[in-house]
Short mmCIF file of C-alpha atoms in Angstrom, two decimals:
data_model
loop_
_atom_site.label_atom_id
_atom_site.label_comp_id
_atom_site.label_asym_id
_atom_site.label_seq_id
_atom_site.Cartn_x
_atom_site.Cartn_y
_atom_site.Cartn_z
CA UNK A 1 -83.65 48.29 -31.33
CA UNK A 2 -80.27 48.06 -33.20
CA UNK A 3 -80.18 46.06 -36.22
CA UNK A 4 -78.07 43.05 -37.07
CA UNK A 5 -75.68 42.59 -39.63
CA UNK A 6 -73.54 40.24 -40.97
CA UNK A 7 -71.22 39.63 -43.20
CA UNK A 8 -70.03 36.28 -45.27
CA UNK A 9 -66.23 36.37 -45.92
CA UNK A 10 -65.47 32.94 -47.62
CA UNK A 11 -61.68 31.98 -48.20
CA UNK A 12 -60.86 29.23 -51.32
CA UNK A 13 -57.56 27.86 -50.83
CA UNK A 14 -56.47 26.20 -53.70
CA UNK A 15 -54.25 23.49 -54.12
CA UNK A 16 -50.93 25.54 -53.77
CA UNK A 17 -52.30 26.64 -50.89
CA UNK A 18 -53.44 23.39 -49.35
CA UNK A 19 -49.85 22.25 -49.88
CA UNK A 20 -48.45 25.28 -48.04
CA UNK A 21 -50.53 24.10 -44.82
CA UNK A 22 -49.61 20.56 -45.14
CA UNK A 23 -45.88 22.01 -45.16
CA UNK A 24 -46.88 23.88 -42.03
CA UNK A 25 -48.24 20.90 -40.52
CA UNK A 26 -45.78 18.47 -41.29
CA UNK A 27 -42.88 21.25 -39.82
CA UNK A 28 -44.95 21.84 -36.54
CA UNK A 29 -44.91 17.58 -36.03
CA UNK A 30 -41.18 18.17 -36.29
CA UNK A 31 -40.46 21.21 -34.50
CA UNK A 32 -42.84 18.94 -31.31
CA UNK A 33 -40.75 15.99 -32.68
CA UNK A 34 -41.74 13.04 -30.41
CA UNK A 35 -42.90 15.06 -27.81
CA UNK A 36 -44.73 13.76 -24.80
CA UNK A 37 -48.21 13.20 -25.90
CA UNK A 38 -49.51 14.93 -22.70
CA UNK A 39 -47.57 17.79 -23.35
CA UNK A 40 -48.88 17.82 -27.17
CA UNK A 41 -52.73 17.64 -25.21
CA UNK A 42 -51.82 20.67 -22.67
CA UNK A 43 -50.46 22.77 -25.68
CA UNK A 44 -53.63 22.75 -27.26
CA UNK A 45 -55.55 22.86 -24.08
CA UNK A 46 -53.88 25.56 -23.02
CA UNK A 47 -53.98 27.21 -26.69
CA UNK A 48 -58.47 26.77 -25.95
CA UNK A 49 -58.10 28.46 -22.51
CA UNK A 50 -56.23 31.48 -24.41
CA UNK A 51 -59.38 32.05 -26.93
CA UNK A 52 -62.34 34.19 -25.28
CA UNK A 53 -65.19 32.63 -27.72
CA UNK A 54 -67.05 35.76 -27.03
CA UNK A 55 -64.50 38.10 -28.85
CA UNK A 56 -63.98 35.66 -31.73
CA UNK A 57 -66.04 35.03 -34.87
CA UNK A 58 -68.21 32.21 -34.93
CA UNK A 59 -66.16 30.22 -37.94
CA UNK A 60 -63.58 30.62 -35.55
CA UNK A 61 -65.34 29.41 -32.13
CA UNK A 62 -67.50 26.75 -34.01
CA UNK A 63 -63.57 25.08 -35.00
CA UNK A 64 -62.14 25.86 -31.57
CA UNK A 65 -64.52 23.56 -30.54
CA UNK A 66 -64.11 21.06 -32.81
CA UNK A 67 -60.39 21.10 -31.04
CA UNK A 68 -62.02 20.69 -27.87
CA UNK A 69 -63.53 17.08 -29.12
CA UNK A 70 -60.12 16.31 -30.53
CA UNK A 71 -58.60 17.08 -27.01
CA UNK A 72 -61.55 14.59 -25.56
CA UNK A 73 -60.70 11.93 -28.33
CA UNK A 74 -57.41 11.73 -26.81
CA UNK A 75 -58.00 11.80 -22.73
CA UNK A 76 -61.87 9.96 -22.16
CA UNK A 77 -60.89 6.68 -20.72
CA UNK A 78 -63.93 4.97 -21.94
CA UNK A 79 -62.93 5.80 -25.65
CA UNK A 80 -59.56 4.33 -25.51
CA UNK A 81 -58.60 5.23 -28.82
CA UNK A 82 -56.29 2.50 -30.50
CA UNK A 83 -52.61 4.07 -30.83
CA UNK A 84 -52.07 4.44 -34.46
CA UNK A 85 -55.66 6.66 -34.76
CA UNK A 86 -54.48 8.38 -31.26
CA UNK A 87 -50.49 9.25 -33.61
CA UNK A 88 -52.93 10.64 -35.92
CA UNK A 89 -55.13 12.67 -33.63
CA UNK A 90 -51.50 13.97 -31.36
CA UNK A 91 -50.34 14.85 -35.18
CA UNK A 92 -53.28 16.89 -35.56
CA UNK A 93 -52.53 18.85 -32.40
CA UNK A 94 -48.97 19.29 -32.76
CA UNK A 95 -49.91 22.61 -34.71
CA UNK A 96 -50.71 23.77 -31.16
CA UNK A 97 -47.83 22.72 -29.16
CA UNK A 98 -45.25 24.81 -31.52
CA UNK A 99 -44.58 28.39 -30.59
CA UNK A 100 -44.24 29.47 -34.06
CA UNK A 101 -47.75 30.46 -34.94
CA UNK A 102 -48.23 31.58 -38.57
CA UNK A 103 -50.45 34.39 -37.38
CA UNK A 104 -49.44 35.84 -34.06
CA UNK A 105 -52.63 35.54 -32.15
CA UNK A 106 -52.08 38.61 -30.57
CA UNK A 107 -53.35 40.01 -33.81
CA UNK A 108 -57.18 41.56 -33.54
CA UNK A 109 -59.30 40.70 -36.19
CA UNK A 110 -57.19 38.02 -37.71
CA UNK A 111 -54.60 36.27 -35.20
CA UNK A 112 -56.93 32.94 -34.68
CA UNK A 113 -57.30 32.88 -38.96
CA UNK A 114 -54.53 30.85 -39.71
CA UNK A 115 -55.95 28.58 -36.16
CA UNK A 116 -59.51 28.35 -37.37
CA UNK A 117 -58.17 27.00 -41.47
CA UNK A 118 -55.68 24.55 -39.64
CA UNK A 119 -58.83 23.34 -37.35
CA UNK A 120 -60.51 22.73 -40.14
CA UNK A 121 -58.23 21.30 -42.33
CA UNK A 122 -57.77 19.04 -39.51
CA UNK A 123 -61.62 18.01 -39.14
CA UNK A 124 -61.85 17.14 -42.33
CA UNK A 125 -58.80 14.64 -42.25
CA UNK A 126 -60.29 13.51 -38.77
CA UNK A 127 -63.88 13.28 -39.97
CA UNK A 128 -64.89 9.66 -39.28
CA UNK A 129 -62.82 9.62 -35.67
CA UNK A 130 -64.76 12.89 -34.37
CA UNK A 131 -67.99 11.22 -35.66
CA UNK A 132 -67.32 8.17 -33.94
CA UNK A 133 -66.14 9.46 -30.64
CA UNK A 134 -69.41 11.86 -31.00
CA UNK A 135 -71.49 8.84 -31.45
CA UNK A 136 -70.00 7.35 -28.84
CA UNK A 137 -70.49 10.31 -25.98
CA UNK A 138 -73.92 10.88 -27.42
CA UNK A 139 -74.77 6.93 -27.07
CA UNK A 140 -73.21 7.08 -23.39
CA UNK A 141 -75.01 9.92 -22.27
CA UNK A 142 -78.70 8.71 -23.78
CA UNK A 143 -78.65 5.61 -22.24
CA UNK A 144 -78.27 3.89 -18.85
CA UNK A 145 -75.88 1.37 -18.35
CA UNK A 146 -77.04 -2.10 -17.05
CA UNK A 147 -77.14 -1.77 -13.15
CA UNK A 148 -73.87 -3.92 -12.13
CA UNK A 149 -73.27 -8.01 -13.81
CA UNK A 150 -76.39 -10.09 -13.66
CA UNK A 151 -76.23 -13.81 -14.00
CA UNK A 152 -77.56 -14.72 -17.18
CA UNK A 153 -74.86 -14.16 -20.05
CA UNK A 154 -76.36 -11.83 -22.30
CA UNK A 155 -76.45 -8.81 -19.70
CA UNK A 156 -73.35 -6.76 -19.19
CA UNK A 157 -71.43 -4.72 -17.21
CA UNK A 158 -71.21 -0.59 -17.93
CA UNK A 159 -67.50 -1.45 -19.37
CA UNK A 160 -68.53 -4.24 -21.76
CA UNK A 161 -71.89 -2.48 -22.59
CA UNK A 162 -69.58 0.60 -23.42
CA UNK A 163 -66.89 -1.61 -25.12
CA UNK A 164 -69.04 -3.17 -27.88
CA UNK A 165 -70.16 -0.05 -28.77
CA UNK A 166 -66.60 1.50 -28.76
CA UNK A 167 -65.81 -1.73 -30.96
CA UNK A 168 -68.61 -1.11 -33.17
CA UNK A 169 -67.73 2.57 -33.82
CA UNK A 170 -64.27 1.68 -34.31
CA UNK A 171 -65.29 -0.93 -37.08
CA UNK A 172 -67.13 1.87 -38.71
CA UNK A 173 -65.00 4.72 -38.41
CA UNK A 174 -62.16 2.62 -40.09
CA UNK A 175 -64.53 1.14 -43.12
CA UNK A 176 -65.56 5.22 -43.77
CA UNK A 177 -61.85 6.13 -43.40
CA UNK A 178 -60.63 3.72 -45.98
CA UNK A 179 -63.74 3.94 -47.91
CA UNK A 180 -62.76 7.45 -48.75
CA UNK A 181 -59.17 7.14 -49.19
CA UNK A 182 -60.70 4.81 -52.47
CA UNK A 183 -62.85 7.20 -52.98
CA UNK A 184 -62.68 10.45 -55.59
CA UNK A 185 -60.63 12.77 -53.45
CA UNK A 186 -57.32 11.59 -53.52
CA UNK A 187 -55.89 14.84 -52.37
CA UNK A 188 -52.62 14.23 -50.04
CA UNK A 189 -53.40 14.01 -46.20
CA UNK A 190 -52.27 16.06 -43.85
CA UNK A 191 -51.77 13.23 -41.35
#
């Protein structure tokens, strides 16, 4: 039986460094300029289908998908995100719809690095949305809808039961999101 190993590589990026991605970021939003926002969602679609999860690292998979929600944020007509939160999420992916890559991905080993530390620089500016929209696919699939409008007022339809909970995840995703811009961490965003 052959042994398993594993190893623990952990990368600090400072703030110098930090700034260097936000740079990167805020050049790929320009280089996709105001791009179509479907074409900015089958970049990074297409940028998923390229990555064969079973030849990658898992710090590298486990942000990959973490893209996919993003992707989902953006196209599940029941979420409906409101535009200014979809901007942020289509600025978040406009990484993926330049060319340039910072690391070609052709590169073994490495090419998906400078992906993965964009991912999750990414997550942790979108941190509230993904929780929300997570909550909100996690709520929808755990519960049944009402079957169809009854008469009395308090029952509801699938799209008004799924609309007050939207509503309500909205609400909080928007109270933690401003919470923690007033919060300790007043580093620059990358959105």
């Amino acid at each position: 039986m052959k042994a398993s190993v594993s190893m623990r590589i952990s990368i600090d990026l400072d703030e110098n460094d930090l700034r260097h991605f936000r740079l990167i970021m805020r050049e790929a939003r320009k280089n996709v300029g105001r791009a179509d926002p479907e074409l900015i969602v089958a970049s990074a679609e297409a940028a998923l289908k390229n990555i064969d999860r079973s030849k990658f690292a898992s710090f590298v998979v486990e942000r990959v998908d973490k893209l996919s929600v993003m992707i989902a944020m953006l196209t599940d007509h029941e979420w409906r995100l409101p535009q200014k939160d979809t901007t942020r999420v289509l600025n978040a992916l406009a990484y993926f719809a330049d060319p340039e890559d910072l690391i070609p991905d052709t590169i073994p080993g490495i090419g998906y690095l400078d992906d993965a530390i964009m991912i999750e620089l990414v997550i942790r500016e979108l941190k509230h949305e993904i929780e929300a929209y997570e909550d909100f696919c996690k709520f929808r699939s755990s519960r049944q809808a009402p079957k169809g409008i009854k008469a009395r007022s308090n029952d509801l339809s699938r799209e008004s039961w799924l609309e007050r909970r939207r509503d309500q995840l909205l609400t909080r995703m928007r109270r933690r999101r401003n919470k923690g811009l007033t919060g300790a961490d007043k580093s620059k965003p990358l959105l």
